[in-house]
Coordinates of C-alpha atoms in Angstrom, one line a residue:
X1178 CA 44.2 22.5 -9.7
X1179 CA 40.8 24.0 -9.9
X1180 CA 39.0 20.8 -9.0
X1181 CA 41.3 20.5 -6.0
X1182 CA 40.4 23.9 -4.8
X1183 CA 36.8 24.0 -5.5
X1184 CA 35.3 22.0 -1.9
X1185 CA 37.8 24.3 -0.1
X1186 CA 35.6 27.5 -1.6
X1187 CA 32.4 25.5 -1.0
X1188 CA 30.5 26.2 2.0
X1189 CA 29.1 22.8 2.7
X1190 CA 32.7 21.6 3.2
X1191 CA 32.9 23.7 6.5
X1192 CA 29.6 23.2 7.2
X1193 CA 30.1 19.5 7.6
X1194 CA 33.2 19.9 9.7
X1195 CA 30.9 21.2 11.8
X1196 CA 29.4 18.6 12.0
X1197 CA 32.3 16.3 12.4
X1198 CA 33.4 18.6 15.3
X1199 CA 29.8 18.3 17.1
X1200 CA 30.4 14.9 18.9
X1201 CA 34.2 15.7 19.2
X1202 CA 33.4 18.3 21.4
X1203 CA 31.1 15.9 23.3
X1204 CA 33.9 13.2 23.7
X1205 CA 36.5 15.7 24.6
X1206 CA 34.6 16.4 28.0
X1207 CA 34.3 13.1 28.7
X1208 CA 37.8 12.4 28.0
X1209 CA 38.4 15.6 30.8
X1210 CA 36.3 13.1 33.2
X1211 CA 37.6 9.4 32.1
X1212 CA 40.2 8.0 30.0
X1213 CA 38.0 5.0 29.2
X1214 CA 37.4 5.7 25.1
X1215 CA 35.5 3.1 24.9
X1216 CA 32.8 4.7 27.0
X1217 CA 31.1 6.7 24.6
X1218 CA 30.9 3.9 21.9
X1219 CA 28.9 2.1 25.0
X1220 CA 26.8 5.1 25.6
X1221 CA 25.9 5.1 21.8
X1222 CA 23.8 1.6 22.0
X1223 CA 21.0 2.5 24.4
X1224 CA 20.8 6.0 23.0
X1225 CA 20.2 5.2 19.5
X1226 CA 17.4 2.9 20.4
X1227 CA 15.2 6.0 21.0
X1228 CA 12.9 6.4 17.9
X1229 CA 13.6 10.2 18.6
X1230 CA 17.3 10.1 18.0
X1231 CA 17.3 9.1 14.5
X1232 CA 14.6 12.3 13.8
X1233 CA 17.1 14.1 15.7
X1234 CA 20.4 13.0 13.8
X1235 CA 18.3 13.2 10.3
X1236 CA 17.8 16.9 11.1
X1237 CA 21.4 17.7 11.7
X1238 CA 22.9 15.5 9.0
X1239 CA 20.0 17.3 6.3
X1240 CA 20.8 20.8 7.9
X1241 CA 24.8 20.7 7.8
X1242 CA 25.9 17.4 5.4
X1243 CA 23.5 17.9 2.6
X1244 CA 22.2 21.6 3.0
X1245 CA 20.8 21.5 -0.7
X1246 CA 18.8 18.9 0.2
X1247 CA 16.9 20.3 3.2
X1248 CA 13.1 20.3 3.3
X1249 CA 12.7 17.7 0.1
X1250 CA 10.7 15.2 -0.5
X1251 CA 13.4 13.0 -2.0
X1252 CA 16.1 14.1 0.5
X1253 CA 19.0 11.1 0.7
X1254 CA 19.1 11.3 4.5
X1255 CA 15.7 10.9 6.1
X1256 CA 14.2 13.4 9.1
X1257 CA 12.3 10.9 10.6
X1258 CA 11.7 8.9 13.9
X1259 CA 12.7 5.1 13.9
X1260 CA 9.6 3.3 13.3
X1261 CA 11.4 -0.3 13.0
X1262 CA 13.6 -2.0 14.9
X1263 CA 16.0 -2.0 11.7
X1264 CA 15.8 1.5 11.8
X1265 CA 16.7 1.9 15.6
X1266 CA 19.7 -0.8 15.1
X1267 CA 21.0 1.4 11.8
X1268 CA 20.9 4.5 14.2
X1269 CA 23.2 2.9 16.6
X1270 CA 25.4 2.4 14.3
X1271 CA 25.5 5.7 12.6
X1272 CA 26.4 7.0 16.1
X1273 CA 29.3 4.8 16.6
X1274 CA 30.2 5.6 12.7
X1275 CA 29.9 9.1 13.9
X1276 CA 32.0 9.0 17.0
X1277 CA 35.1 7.1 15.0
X1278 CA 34.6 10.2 12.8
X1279 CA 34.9 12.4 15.2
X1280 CA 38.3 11.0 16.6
X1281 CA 40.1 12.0 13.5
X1282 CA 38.3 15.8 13.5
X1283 CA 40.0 15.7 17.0
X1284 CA 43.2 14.4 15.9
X1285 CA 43.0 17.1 13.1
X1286 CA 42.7 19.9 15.9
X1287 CA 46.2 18.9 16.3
X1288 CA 47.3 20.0 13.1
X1289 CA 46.6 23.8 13.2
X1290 CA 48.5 23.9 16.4
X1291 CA 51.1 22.2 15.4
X1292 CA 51.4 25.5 12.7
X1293 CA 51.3 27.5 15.8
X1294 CA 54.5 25.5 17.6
X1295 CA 56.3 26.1 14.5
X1296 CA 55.8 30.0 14.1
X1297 CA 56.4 30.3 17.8
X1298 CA 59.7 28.4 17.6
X1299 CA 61.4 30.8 15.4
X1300 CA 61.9 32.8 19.1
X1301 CA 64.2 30.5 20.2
X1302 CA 61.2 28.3 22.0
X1303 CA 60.9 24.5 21.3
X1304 CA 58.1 23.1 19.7
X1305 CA 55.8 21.3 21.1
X1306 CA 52.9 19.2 20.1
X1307 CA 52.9 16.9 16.8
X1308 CA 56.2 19.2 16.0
X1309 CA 57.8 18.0 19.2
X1310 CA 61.6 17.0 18.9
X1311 CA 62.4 20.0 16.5
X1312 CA 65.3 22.4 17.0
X1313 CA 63.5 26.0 17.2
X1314 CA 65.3 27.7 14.3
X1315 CA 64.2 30.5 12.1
X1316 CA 63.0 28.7 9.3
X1317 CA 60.9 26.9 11.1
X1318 CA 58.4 29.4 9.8
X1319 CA 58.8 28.0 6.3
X1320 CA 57.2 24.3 7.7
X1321 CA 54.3 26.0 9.4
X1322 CA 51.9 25.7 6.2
X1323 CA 52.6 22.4 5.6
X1324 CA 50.5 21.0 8.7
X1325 CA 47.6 22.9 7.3
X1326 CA 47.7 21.0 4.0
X1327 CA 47.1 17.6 5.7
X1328 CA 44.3 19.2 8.0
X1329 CA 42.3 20.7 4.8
X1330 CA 42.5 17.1 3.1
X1331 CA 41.0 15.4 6.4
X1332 CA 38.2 18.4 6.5
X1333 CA 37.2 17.5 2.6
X1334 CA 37.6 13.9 2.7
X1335 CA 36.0 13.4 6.3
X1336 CA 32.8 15.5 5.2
X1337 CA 32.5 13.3 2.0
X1338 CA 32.5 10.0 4.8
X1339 CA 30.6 11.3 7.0
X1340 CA 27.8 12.1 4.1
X1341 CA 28.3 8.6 2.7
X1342 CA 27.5 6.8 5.7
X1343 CA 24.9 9.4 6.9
X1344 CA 23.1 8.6 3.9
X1345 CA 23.6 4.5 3.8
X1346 CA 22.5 4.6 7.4
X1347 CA 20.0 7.2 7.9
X1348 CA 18.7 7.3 4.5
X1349 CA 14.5 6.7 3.7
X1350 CA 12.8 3.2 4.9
X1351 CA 10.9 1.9 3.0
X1352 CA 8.0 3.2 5.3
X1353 CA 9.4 6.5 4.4
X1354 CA 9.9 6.3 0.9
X1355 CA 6.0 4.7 1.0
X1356 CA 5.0 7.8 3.1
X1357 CA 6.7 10.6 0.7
X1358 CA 5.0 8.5 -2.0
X1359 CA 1.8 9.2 -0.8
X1360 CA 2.3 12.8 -0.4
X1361 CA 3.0 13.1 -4.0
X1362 CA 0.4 10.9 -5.1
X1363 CA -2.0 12.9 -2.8
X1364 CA -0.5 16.6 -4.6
X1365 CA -0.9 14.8 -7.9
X1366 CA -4.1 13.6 -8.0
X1367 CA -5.4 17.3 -6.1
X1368 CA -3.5 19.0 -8.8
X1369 CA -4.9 16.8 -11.1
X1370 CA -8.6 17.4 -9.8
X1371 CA -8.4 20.8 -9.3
X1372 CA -7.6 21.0 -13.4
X1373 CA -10.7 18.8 -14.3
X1374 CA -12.7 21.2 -12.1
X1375 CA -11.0 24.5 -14.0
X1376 CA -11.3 22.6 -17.8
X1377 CA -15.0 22.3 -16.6
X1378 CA -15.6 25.5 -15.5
X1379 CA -14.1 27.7 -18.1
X1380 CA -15.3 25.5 -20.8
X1381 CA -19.0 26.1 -19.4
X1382 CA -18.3 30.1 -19.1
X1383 CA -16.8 30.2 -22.8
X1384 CA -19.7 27.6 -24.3
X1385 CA -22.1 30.1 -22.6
X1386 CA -20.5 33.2 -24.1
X1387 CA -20.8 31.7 -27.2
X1388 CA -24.0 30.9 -27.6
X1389 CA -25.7 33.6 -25.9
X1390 CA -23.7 36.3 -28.1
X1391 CA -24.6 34.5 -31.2
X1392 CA -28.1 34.5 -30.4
X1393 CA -27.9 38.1 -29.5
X1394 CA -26.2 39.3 -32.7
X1395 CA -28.9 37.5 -35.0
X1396 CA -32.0 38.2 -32.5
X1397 CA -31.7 41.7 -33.2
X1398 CA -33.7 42.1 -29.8
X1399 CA -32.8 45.1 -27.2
X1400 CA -34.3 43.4 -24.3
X1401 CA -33.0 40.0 -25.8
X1402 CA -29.5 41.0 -26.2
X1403 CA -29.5 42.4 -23.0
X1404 CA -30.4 39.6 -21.1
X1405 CA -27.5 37.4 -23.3
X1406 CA -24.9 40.1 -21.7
X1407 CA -25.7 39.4 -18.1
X1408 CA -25.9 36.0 -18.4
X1409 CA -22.3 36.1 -20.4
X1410 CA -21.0 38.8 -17.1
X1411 CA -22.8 36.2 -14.4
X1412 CA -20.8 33.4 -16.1
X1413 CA -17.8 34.9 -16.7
X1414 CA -17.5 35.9 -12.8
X1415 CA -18.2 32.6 -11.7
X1416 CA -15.4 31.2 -14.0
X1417 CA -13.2 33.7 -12.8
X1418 CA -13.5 33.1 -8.8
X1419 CA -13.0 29.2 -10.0
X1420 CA -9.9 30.1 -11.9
X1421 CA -8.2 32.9 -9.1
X1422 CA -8.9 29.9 -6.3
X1423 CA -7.1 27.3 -8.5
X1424 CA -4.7 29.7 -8.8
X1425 CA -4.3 30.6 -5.0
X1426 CA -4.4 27.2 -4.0
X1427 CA -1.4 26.4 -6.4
X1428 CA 0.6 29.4 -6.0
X1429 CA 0.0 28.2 -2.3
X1430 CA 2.1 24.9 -2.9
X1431 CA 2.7 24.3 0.9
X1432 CA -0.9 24.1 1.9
X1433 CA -1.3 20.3 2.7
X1434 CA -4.4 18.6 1.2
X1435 CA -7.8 18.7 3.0
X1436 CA -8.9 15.8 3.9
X1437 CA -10.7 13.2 2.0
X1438 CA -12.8 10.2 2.1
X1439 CA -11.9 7.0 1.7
X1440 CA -13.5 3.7 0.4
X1441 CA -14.5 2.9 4.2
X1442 CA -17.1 5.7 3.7
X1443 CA -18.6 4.2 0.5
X1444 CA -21.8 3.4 2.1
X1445 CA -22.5 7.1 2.4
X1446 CA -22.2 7.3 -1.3
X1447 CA -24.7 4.1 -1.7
X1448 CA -27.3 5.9 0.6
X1449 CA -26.8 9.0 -1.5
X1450 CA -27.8 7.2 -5.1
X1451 CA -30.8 5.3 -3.2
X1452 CA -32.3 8.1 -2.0
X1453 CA -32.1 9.1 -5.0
X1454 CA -34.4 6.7 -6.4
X1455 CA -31.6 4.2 -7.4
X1456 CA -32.0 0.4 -6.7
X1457 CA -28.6 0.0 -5.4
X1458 CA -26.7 -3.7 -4.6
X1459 CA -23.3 -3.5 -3.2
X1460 CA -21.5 -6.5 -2.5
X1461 CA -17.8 -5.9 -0.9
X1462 CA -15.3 -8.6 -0.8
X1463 CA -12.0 -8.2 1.2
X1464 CA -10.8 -6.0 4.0
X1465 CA -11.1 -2.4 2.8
X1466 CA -8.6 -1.8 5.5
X1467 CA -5.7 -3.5 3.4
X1468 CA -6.1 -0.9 0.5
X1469 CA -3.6 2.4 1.0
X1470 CA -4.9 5.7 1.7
X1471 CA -4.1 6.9 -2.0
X1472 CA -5.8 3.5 -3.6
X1473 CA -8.7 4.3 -1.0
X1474 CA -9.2 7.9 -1.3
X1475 CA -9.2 7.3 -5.5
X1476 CA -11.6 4.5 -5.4
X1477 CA -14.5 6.2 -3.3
X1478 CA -13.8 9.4 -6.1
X1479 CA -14.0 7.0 -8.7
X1480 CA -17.1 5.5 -7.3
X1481 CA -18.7 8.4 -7.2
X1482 CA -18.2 9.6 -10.5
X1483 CA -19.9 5.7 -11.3
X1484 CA -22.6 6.9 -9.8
X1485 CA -23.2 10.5 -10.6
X1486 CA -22.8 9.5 -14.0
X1487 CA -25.7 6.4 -13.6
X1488 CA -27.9 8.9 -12.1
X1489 CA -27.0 11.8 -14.9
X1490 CA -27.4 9.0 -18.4
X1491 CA -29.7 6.7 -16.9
X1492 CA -31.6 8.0 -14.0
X1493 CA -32.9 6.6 -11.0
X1494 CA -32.1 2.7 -12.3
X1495 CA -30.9 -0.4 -10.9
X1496 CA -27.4 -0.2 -9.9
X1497 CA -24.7 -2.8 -8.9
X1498 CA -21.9 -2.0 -7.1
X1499 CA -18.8 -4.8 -6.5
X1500 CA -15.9 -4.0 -4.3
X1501 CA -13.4 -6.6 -3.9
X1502 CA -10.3 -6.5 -2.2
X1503 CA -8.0 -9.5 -3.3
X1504 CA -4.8 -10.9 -4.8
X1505 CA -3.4 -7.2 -3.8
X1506 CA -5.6 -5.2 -6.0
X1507 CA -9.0 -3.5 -5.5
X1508 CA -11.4 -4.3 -8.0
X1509 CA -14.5 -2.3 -8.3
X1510 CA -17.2 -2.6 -10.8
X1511 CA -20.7 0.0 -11.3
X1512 CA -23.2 -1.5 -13.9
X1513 CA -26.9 -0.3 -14.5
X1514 CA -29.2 -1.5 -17.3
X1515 CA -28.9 0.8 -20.2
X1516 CA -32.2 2.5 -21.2
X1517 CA -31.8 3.7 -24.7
X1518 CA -29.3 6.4 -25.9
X1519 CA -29.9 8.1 -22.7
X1520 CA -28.3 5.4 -20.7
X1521 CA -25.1 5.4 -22.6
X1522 CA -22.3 8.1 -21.2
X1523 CA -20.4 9.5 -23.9
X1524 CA -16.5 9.7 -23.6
X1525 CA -16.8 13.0 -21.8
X1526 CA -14.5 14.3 -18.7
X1527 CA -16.4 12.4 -16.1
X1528 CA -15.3 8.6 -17.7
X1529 CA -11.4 10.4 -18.7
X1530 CA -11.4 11.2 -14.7
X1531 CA -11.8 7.8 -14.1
X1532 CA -9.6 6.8 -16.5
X1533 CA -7.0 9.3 -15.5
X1534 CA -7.0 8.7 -11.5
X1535 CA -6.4 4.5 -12.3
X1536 CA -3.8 5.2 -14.5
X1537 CA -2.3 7.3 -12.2
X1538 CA -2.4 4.7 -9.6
X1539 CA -0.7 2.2 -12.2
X1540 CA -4.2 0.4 -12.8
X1541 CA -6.5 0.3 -15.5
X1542 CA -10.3 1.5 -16.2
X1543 CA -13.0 0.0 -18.7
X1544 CA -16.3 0.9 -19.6
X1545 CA -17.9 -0.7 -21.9
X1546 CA -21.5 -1.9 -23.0
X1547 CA -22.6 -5.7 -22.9
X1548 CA -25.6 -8.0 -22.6
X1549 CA -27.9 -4.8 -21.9
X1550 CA -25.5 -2.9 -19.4
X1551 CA -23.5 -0.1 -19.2
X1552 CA -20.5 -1.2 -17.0
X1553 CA -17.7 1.0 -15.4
X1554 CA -14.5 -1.7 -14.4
X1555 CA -11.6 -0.6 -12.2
X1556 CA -8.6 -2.5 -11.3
X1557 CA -6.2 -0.6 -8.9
X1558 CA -3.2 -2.3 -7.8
X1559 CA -2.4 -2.6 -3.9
X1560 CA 1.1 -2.8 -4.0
X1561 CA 3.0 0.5 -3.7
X1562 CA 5.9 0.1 -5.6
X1563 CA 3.9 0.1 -9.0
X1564 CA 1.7 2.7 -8.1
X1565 CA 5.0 4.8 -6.8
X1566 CA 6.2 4.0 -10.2
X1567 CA 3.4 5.6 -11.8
X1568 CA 3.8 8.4 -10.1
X1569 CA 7.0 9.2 -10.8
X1570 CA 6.5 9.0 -14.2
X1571 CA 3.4 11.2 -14.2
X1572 CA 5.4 13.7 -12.5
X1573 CA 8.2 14.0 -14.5
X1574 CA 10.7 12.6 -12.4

């Protein structure tokens, strides 16, 4: 019994009545004009092919059918505009879904008044309605709940359809699911950036405070120990702004992500490490333009950690940069001729970044020393089902 009862204490069960009733109300005026039915299932066709209507309907179906869903990133029912022709075509039909709908929410109307005939004929007045062809009678007041019964099963089980097919027909594209996808990736790999920035900076602060206050305690110097303490306080603020605007900027989880550049501005990068005093030579294969913005935006970072680290281990050296685009994956390579131990990198955070942002991406990151170099290999795949994949499963979900 408490099963059945529960959707009739639950708000969203009136809530999507509502929404049943919406286009009801709609065809009962034109029914008040025409007694062609068939005209508002005509109507439907040339209206759903607006990309707008399907942004309009996703809003309305998010807002009254699946209120708990409203404002998600993995809502069932998309709140989008039609971008295909599949999705235009999956509109129109939603519409005429919802209209059919909407005929039994009317024929429901019925019900409660039917309640009303019944009460009313206990003073001697006959019925009317869907209790038409009663004798008025006095306990005709006993049969009054009953119509109500039939109307509360309708409300529940119509709500439930109307949700069903709101989600099978309005539900994510593909080119939504890709675009949601790329939101996440993009709060990931910030998130993600902004922690590698924080690890750096309070590791400096606390590796300064270290070793400035165990020189002070065996320097036994006033002046000495002095100037340890301000540098410890100078560090110490600088790690705290870096720590209260991570902070800010996470607490702050609706701020979208600034922009950032992509592998189409990688020249700028090349020009950086030349004037330098690096002997860059790029070669790039492929149509940069076929990678996706996430791919893109991660390859140029990744490049330029290549680089900065080239410059930091090795100094101004001969570089060479390959960037291919092909057999939907982005391959990117940095090598430079190592120069002793000072043109090795270590394992430090710079080559885990890079490590980190392919693997996030679903691809794969090598470095590696052979005949004389030091060579940083990426492999990032283009297709966005396996790098959605990985970033579900970073996230958790």
């Amino acid at each position: 019994m408490h099963r059945i009862l529960t959707p009739l204490t639950s708000a969203v069960t009136y809530s999507r009545w509502l929404h049943m009733l919406i286009p009801a109300a709609a065809a009962s005026v034109w029914f008040f004009i025409s007694d062609a039915f068939w005209a508002p299932l005509l109507f439907a066709v040339p209206i759903g092919l607006v990309p707008a209507m399907r942004l309009e309907e996703g809003i309305q179906a998010q807002l009254l059918l699946t209120p708990s869903e409203r404002g998600r990133p993995d809502a069932s029912i998309a709140a989008a505009s039609s971008s295909s022709w599949a999705d235009r075509w999956r509109t129109v039909l939603w519409l005429e879904v919802r209209l059919l709908i909407s005929a039994g929410a009317i024929l429901a109307l019925w019900l409660p008044v039917a309640s009303i005939e019944l009460v009313l004929s206990t003073a001697g007045r006959p019925p009317g309605g869907l209790a038409e062809g009663l004798d008025p009678h006095w306990w005709n007041v006993l049969l009054a709940p009953l119509p109500i019964v039939p109307l509360l099963v309708l409300v529940v089980l119509g709500g439930r359809l109307s949700t069903a097919a709101a989600r099978w027909l309005l539900g994510p594209s593909p080119t939504d699911r890709l675009t949601v996808l790329e939101g996440l990736t993009e709060e990931l790999l910030e998130r993600n950036r902004m922690a590698r920035e924080l690890h750096d900076s309070i590791g400096h602060a606390l590796t300064v405070a270290v070793v400035q206050a165990g020189a002070a305690r065996t320097a036994g110097d006033p002046a000495f120990t002095e100037r340890a303490l301000a540098a410890i306080e100078e560090t110490g603020r600088d790690a705290l702004e870096d720590l209260e605007r991570v902070l800010r900027v996470l607490r702050e989880s609706g701020t979208p992500v600034s922009r950032r550049p992509t592998l189409a501005e990688a020249e700028r990068l090349l020009d950086s490490a030349r004037s330098s005093g690096a002997k860059v030579d790029a070669r790039v294969s492929g149509d940069l333009r076929l990678v996706p913005a996430p791919v893109s935006r991660e390859g140029y970072r990744i490049l330029q950690e290549s680089l900065t680290n080239v410059l930091r281990h090795a100094g101004p050296v001969s570089v060479r940069v390959t960037i291919a685009v092909d057999g939907g994956r982005l391959e990117l390579e940095v090598a430079n001729p190592l120069s002793g131990a000072a043109g090795l990198p270590g394992s430090g955070s710079g080559l885990r970044g890079i490590r980190e942002r392919a693997a996030l991406l679903g691809g794969k990151a090598r470095t590696e020393s052979r005949e004389g170099e030091w060579r940083v290999s990426v492999s990032l795949p283009l297709d966005g089902i396996r790098w959605s994949d990985a970033v579900h499963r970073s996230s958790g979900r």
